[in-house]
Amino acid sequence: MLKKIYELKDLNERKVINSKINQKTRLIMATQAVIISILFTSIFHAITINMMILMVLYKSIGLLITLFVFIFFIMMTLSYAEDIYYVLLNKKNLIDSSIDIKSFRINGFKQNIILGTALSLVLSIITYVILILI
């Protein structure tokens, strides 16, 4: 299943896009994308951190759900940053018009959601078990 997910992203298109862009420009665009996505999603992180503090104090099963949501929001922040990165590159006309950027972004987002959900589930269960055993 993970192999199918990995194939959703066309790595050749990524290599073509990134090879044509100056390394300094890529770094600036990626930094802007990460800052924008963190600013946008910071309220969700603040809410889930406060919920986790309450759930740890009471050691309730809601901690598992809160951990899952927190890790999922982190993954979605990174996914959103990647999406913003390609939007910024497209706005600055740094991507060839021959590349269908819309389907490229959709496929990348699908992969990030699936991998983010799987990773969030595994990490939240591991963290929950560790916190309950302490």
XYZ file of N, CA and C in Angstrom:
402
model
N 0.827 -1.194 0.000
C 0.000 0.000 0.000
C 0.872 1.259 0.000
N 1.946 1.229 0.791
C 2.814 2.403 0.834
C 3.507 2.642 -0.502
N 3.734 1.558 -1.260
C 4.345 1.725 -2.577
C 3.405 2.486 -3.507
N 2.098 2.178 -3.441
C 1.114 2.901 -4.252
C 1.066 4.369 -3.853
N 1.130 4.621 -2.561
C 1.111 6.002 -2.074
C 2.333 6.747 -2.578
N 3.474 6.083 -2.533
C 4.713 6.725 -2.965
C 4.675 7.046 -4.447
N 4.002 6.216 -5.231
C 3.932 6.440 -6.670
C 2.989 7.581 -7.038
N 2.173 8.057 -6.100
C 1.279 9.172 -6.406
C 2.056 10.435 -6.766
N 3.185 10.620 -6.138
C 4.015 11.786 -6.451
C 4.937 11.435 -7.602
N 4.968 12.281 -8.584
C 5.854 12.042 -9.709
C 7.192 12.688 -9.395
N 8.150 11.854 -9.047
C 9.454 12.365 -8.635
C 10.202 13.025 -9.781
N 9.950 12.571 -11.006
C 10.624 13.191 -12.144
C 10.203 14.643 -12.308
N 8.912 14.924 -12.130
C 8.449 16.310 -12.223
C 9.077 17.159 -11.131
N 9.201 16.601 -9.941
C 9.838 17.341 -8.846
C 11.285 17.662 -9.181
N 11.972 16.684 -9.729
C 13.368 16.911 -10.094
C 13.483 17.972 -11.176
N 12.559 17.949 -12.139
C 12.580 18.948 -13.214
C 12.318 20.334 -12.651
N 11.317 20.441 -11.786
C 10.970 21.740 -11.199
C 12.135 22.273 -10.372
N 12.665 21.441 -9.495
C 13.711 21.908 -8.584
C 15.058 22.117 -9.262
N 15.326 21.402 -10.350
C 16.618 21.575 -11.016
C 16.694 22.881 -11.795
N 15.552 23.422 -12.194
C 15.546 24.659 -12.979
C 15.564 25.912 -12.112
N 15.428 25.740 -10.815
C 15.333 26.888 -9.913
C 16.638 27.020 -9.141
N 17.079 28.238 -9.001
C 18.287 28.546 -8.238
C 18.118 28.052 -6.799
N 19.192 27.548 -6.219
C 19.115 26.991 -4.868
C 18.730 28.053 -3.843
N 19.231 29.257 -3.997
C 18.897 30.338 -3.066
C 17.418 30.693 -3.177
N 16.893 30.728 -4.393
C 15.472 31.019 -4.601
C 14.608 29.928 -3.993
N 15.008 28.675 -4.171
C 14.257 27.565 -3.573
C 14.229 27.673 -2.061
N 15.365 28.024 -1.465
C 15.441 28.158 -0.011
C 14.537 29.283 0.481
N 14.550 30.409 -0.215
C 13.705 31.543 0.173
C 12.230 31.176 0.053
N 11.857 30.544 -1.051
C 10.456 30.157 -1.259
C 10.010 29.119 -0.227
N 10.867 28.149 0.056
C 10.515 27.124 1.036
C 10.368 27.728 2.431
N 11.234 28.670 2.771
C 11.142 29.335 4.072
C 9.854 30.133 4.180
N 9.510 30.853 3.127
C 8.249 31.602 3.123
C 7.063 30.657 3.283
N 7.102 29.537 2.581
C 5.997 28.581 2.651
C 5.843 28.003 4.050
N 6.951 27.668 4.689
C 6.885 27.106 6.040
C 6.369 28.142 7.032
N 6.835 29.374 6.923
C 6.379 30.431 7.837
C 4.887 30.679 7.673
N 4.415 30.755 6.443
C 2.985 30.978 6.197
C 2.160 29.828 6.758
N 2.587 28.599 6.524
C 1.804 27.460 7.008
C 1.813 27.371 8.528
N 2.927 27.692 9.166
C 2.977 27.659 10.631
C 2.093 28.750 11.225
N 2.138 29.933 10.642
C 1.272 31.006 11.137
C -0.196 30.644 10.982
N -0.526 29.991 9.887
C -1.921 29.627 9.639
C -2.405 28.534 10.584
N -1.549 27.569 10.884
C -1.986 26.427 11.686
C -1.610 26.524 13.161
N -0.994 27.608 13.577
C -0.535 27.707 14.969
C -1.685 27.673 15.970
N -2.836 28.185 15.607
C -3.979 28.161 16.527
C -4.414 26.725 16.804
N -4.362 25.860 15.785
C -4.732 24.460 15.987
C -3.726 23.760 16.900
N -2.454 24.085 16.735
C -1.433 23.489 17.600
C -1.606 23.954 19.043
N -1.920 25.213 19.234
C -2.122 25.736 20.591
C -3.300 25.043 21.272
N -4.374 24.852 20.542
C -5.550 24.187 21.115
C -5.226 22.746 21.498
N -4.565 22.022 20.607
C -4.280 20.616 20.912
C -3.247 20.462 22.025
N -2.309 21.385 22.134
C -1.342 21.315 23.241
C -2.059 21.515 24.570
N -2.966 22.473 24.631
C -3.735 22.681 25.863
C -4.597 21.468 26.193
N -5.190 20.862 25.178
C -6.001 19.664 25.415
C -5.131 18.510 25.908
N -3.917 18.396 25.359
C -3.023 17.317 25.800
C -2.629 17.480 27.260
N -2.389 18.712 27.680
C -2.035 18.955 29.083
C -3.160 18.485 29.995
N -4.388 18.816 29.631
C -5.531 18.373 30.434
C -5.675 16.855 30.430
N -5.499 16.260 29.270
C -5.665 14.808 29.170
C -4.559 14.058 29.919
N -3.339 14.601 29.945
C -2.252 13.953 30.689
C -2.537 14.021 32.179
N -3.071 15.146 32.634
C -3.383 15.273 34.060
C -4.425 14.255 34.498
N -5.421 14.019 33.648
C -6.500 13.101 34.013
C -6.289 11.693 33.468
N -5.255 11.503 32.640
C -4.939 10.209 32.022
C -6.185 9.562 31.426
N -6.897 10.310 30.634
C -8.108 9.770 30.022
C -7.801 9.262 28.615
N -8.746 8.528 28.050
C -8.588 7.972 26.708
C -8.611 9.083 25.656
N -9.115 10.236 26.030
C -9.107 11.371 25.108
C -7.704 11.804 24.727
N -6.726 11.405 25.536
C -5.330 11.723 25.228
C -4.902 11.079 23.917
N -5.359 9.869 23.670
C -5.014 9.177 22.430
C -5.528 9.948 21.221
N -6.747 10.405 21.297
C -7.333 11.182 20.196
C -6.611 12.516 20.043
N -6.313 13.154 21.160
C -5.625 14.443 21.112
C -4.219 14.298 20.541
N -3.519 13.246 20.921
C -2.190 12.998 20.359
C -2.268 12.769 18.855
N -3.265 11.989 18.443
C -3.446 11.740 17.014
C -3.679 13.047 16.265
N -4.558 13.886 16.797
C -4.871 15.161 16.145
C -3.646 16.067 16.115
N -2.888 16.108 17.201
C -1.701 16.961 17.254
C -0.671 16.553 16.203
N -0.368 15.266 16.145
C 0.614 14.796 15.164
C 0.076 14.973 13.749
N -1.221 14.755 13.576
C -1.829 14.945 12.255
C -1.737 16.407 11.829
N -1.952 17.335 12.758
C -1.820 18.761 12.422
C -0.386 19.115 12.037
N 0.581 18.498 12.683
C 1.973 18.745 12.297
C 2.212 18.262 10.869
N 1.720 17.073 10.550
C 1.883 16.549 9.189
C 1.153 17.426 8.176
N -0.024 17.901 8.533
C -0.774 18.745 7.601
C -0.124 20.121 7.449
N 0.554 20.589 8.491
C 1.300 21.841 8.374
C 2.404 21.692 7.341
N 3.105 20.570 7.392
C 4.156 20.324 6.405
C 3.578 20.147 5.008
N 2.439 19.483 4.926
C 1.783 19.310 3.630
C 1.330 20.646 3.069
N 0.788 21.468 3.937
C 0.338 22.800 3.526
C 1.529 23.655 3.092
N 2.658 23.511 3.778
C 3.867 24.250 3.397
C 4.343 23.827 2.013
N 4.273 22.537 1.731
C 4.662 22.060 0.403
C 3.737 22.625 -0.670
N 2.456 22.650 -0.377
C 1.486 23.195 -1.324
C 1.740 24.684 -1.562
N 1.992 25.424 -0.504
C 2.269 26.859 -0.631
C 3.551 27.088 -1.425
N 4.532 26.215 -1.233
C 5.801 26.325 -1.963
C 5.561 26.298 -3.471
N 4.753 25.351 -3.920
C 4.490 25.262 -5.357
C 3.596 26.397 -5.845
N 2.710 26.877 -4.992
C 1.899 28.043 -5.368
C 2.794 29.267 -5.539
N 3.731 29.464 -4.609
C 4.646 30.603 -4.713
C 5.525 30.507 -5.959
N 6.009 29.306 -6.246
C 6.814 29.131 -7.456
C 5.994 29.410 -8.708
N 4.740 28.982 -8.683
C 3.864 29.203 -9.834
C 3.558 30.688 -10.012
N 3.356 31.405 -8.911
C 3.067 32.842 -8.997
C 4.252 33.630 -9.532
N 5.449 33.167 -9.226
C 6.651 33.862 -9.701
C 7.080 33.367 -11.082
N 6.241 32.523 -11.703
C 6.497 31.965 -13.040
C 7.825 31.210 -13.105
N 8.127 30.471 -12.068
C 9.347 29.670 -12.041
C 9.100 28.225 -12.461
N 7.841 27.890 -12.739
C 7.481 26.542 -13.168
C 7.019 26.611 -14.617
N 7.491 25.671 -15.425
C 7.086 25.629 -16.832
C 5.585 25.415 -16.950
N 5.004 25.974 -17.990
C 3.572 25.794 -18.215
C 3.258 24.387 -18.714
N 4.273 23.628 -19.113
C 4.045 22.259 -19.585
C 3.698 21.310 -18.437
N 4.025 21.685 -17.223
C 3.747 20.846 -16.053
C 2.391 21.239 -15.485
N 1.526 20.230 -15.312
C 0.197 20.468 -14.747
C 0.332 20.565 -13.230
N 0.478 21.772 -12.757
C 0.760 21.990 -11.338
C -0.432 21.644 -10.452
N -1.658 21.780 -10.969
C -2.838 21.500 -10.155
C -2.915 20.011 -9.796
N -2.782 19.140 -10.780
C -2.827 17.702 -10.481
C -1.603 17.280 -9.672
N -0.506 17.939 -9.915
C 0.720 17.672 -9.162
C 0.506 17.971 -7.682
N -0.108 19.106 -7.380
C -0.373 19.483 -5.990
C -1.409 18.566 -5.357
N -2.436 18.174 -6.118
C -3.480 17.288 -5.589
C -2.893 15.924 -5.235
N -2.063 15.370 -6.121
C -1.442 14.070 -5.836
C -0.529 14.142 -4.614
N 0.216 15.220 -4.495
C 1.073 15.391 -3.325
C 0.273 15.503 -2.044
N -0.851 16.204 -2.102
C -1.689 16.362 -0.917
C -2.314 15.025 -0.511
N -2.744 14.224 -1.495
C -3.298 12.902 -1.186
C -2.267 12.038 -0.475
N -1.057 12.063 -0.986
C -0.008 11.258 -0.363
C 0.263 11.730 1.061
N 0.321 13.032 1.252
C 0.606 13.564 2.587
C -0.506 13.246 3.574
N -1.749 13.244 3.132
C -2.854 12.905 4.034
C -2.779 11.435 4.448
N -2.539 10.557 3.486
C -2.488 9.126 3.803
C -1.300 8.810 4.705
N -0.132 9.302 4.339
C 1.048 9.046 5.169
C 0.940 9.736 6.525
N 0.362 10.933 6.552
C 0.178 11.654 7.808
C -0.752 10.924 8.751
N -1.823 10.354 8.215
C -2.761 9.603 9.043
C -2.101 8.352 9.611
N -1.386 7.633 8.771
C -0.720 6.410 9.240
C 0.328 6.732 10.303
N 1.149 7.730 10.039
C 2.186 8.110 10.997
C 1.577 8.636 12.294
N 0.520 9.418 12.191
C -0.137 9.962 13.381
C -0.713 8.857 14.241
N -1.316 7.881 13.607
C -1.911 6.778 14.354
C -0.845 5.986 15.108
N 0.222 5.645 14.435
C 1.289 4.860 15.063
C 1.951 5.643 16.197
N 2.331 6.885 15.922
C 3.014 7.681 16.948
C 2.112 8.000 18.137
N 0.827 8.237 17.892
C -0.063 8.550 19.010
C -0.270 7.335 19.903
N -0.367 6.157 19.331
C -0.526 4.950 20.147
C 0.736 4.692 20.969
N 1.896 4.824 20.349
C 3.159 4.621 21.073
C 3.294 5.628 22.213
N 3.019 6.893 21.931
C 3.128 7.933 22.961
C 2.113 7.713 24.074
N 0.902 7.307 23.725
C -0.134 7.049 24.726
C 0.298 5.926 25.665
N 0.824 4.863 25.110
C 1.270 3.736 25.938
C 2.395 4.176 26.872
N 3.330 4.954 26.353
C 4.441 5.436 27.184
C 3.929 6.332 28.309
N 3.013 7.252 27.991
C 2.507 8.171 29.016
C 1.665 7.463 30.070
N 0.915 6.466 29.685
C 0.086 5.744 30.651
C 0.953 4.868 31.561
N 2.024 4.314 31.017
C 2.892 3.460 31.833
C 3.702 4.253 32.842
N 3.879 5.542 32.608
C 4.685 6.356 33.531
C 3.934 6.674 34.781
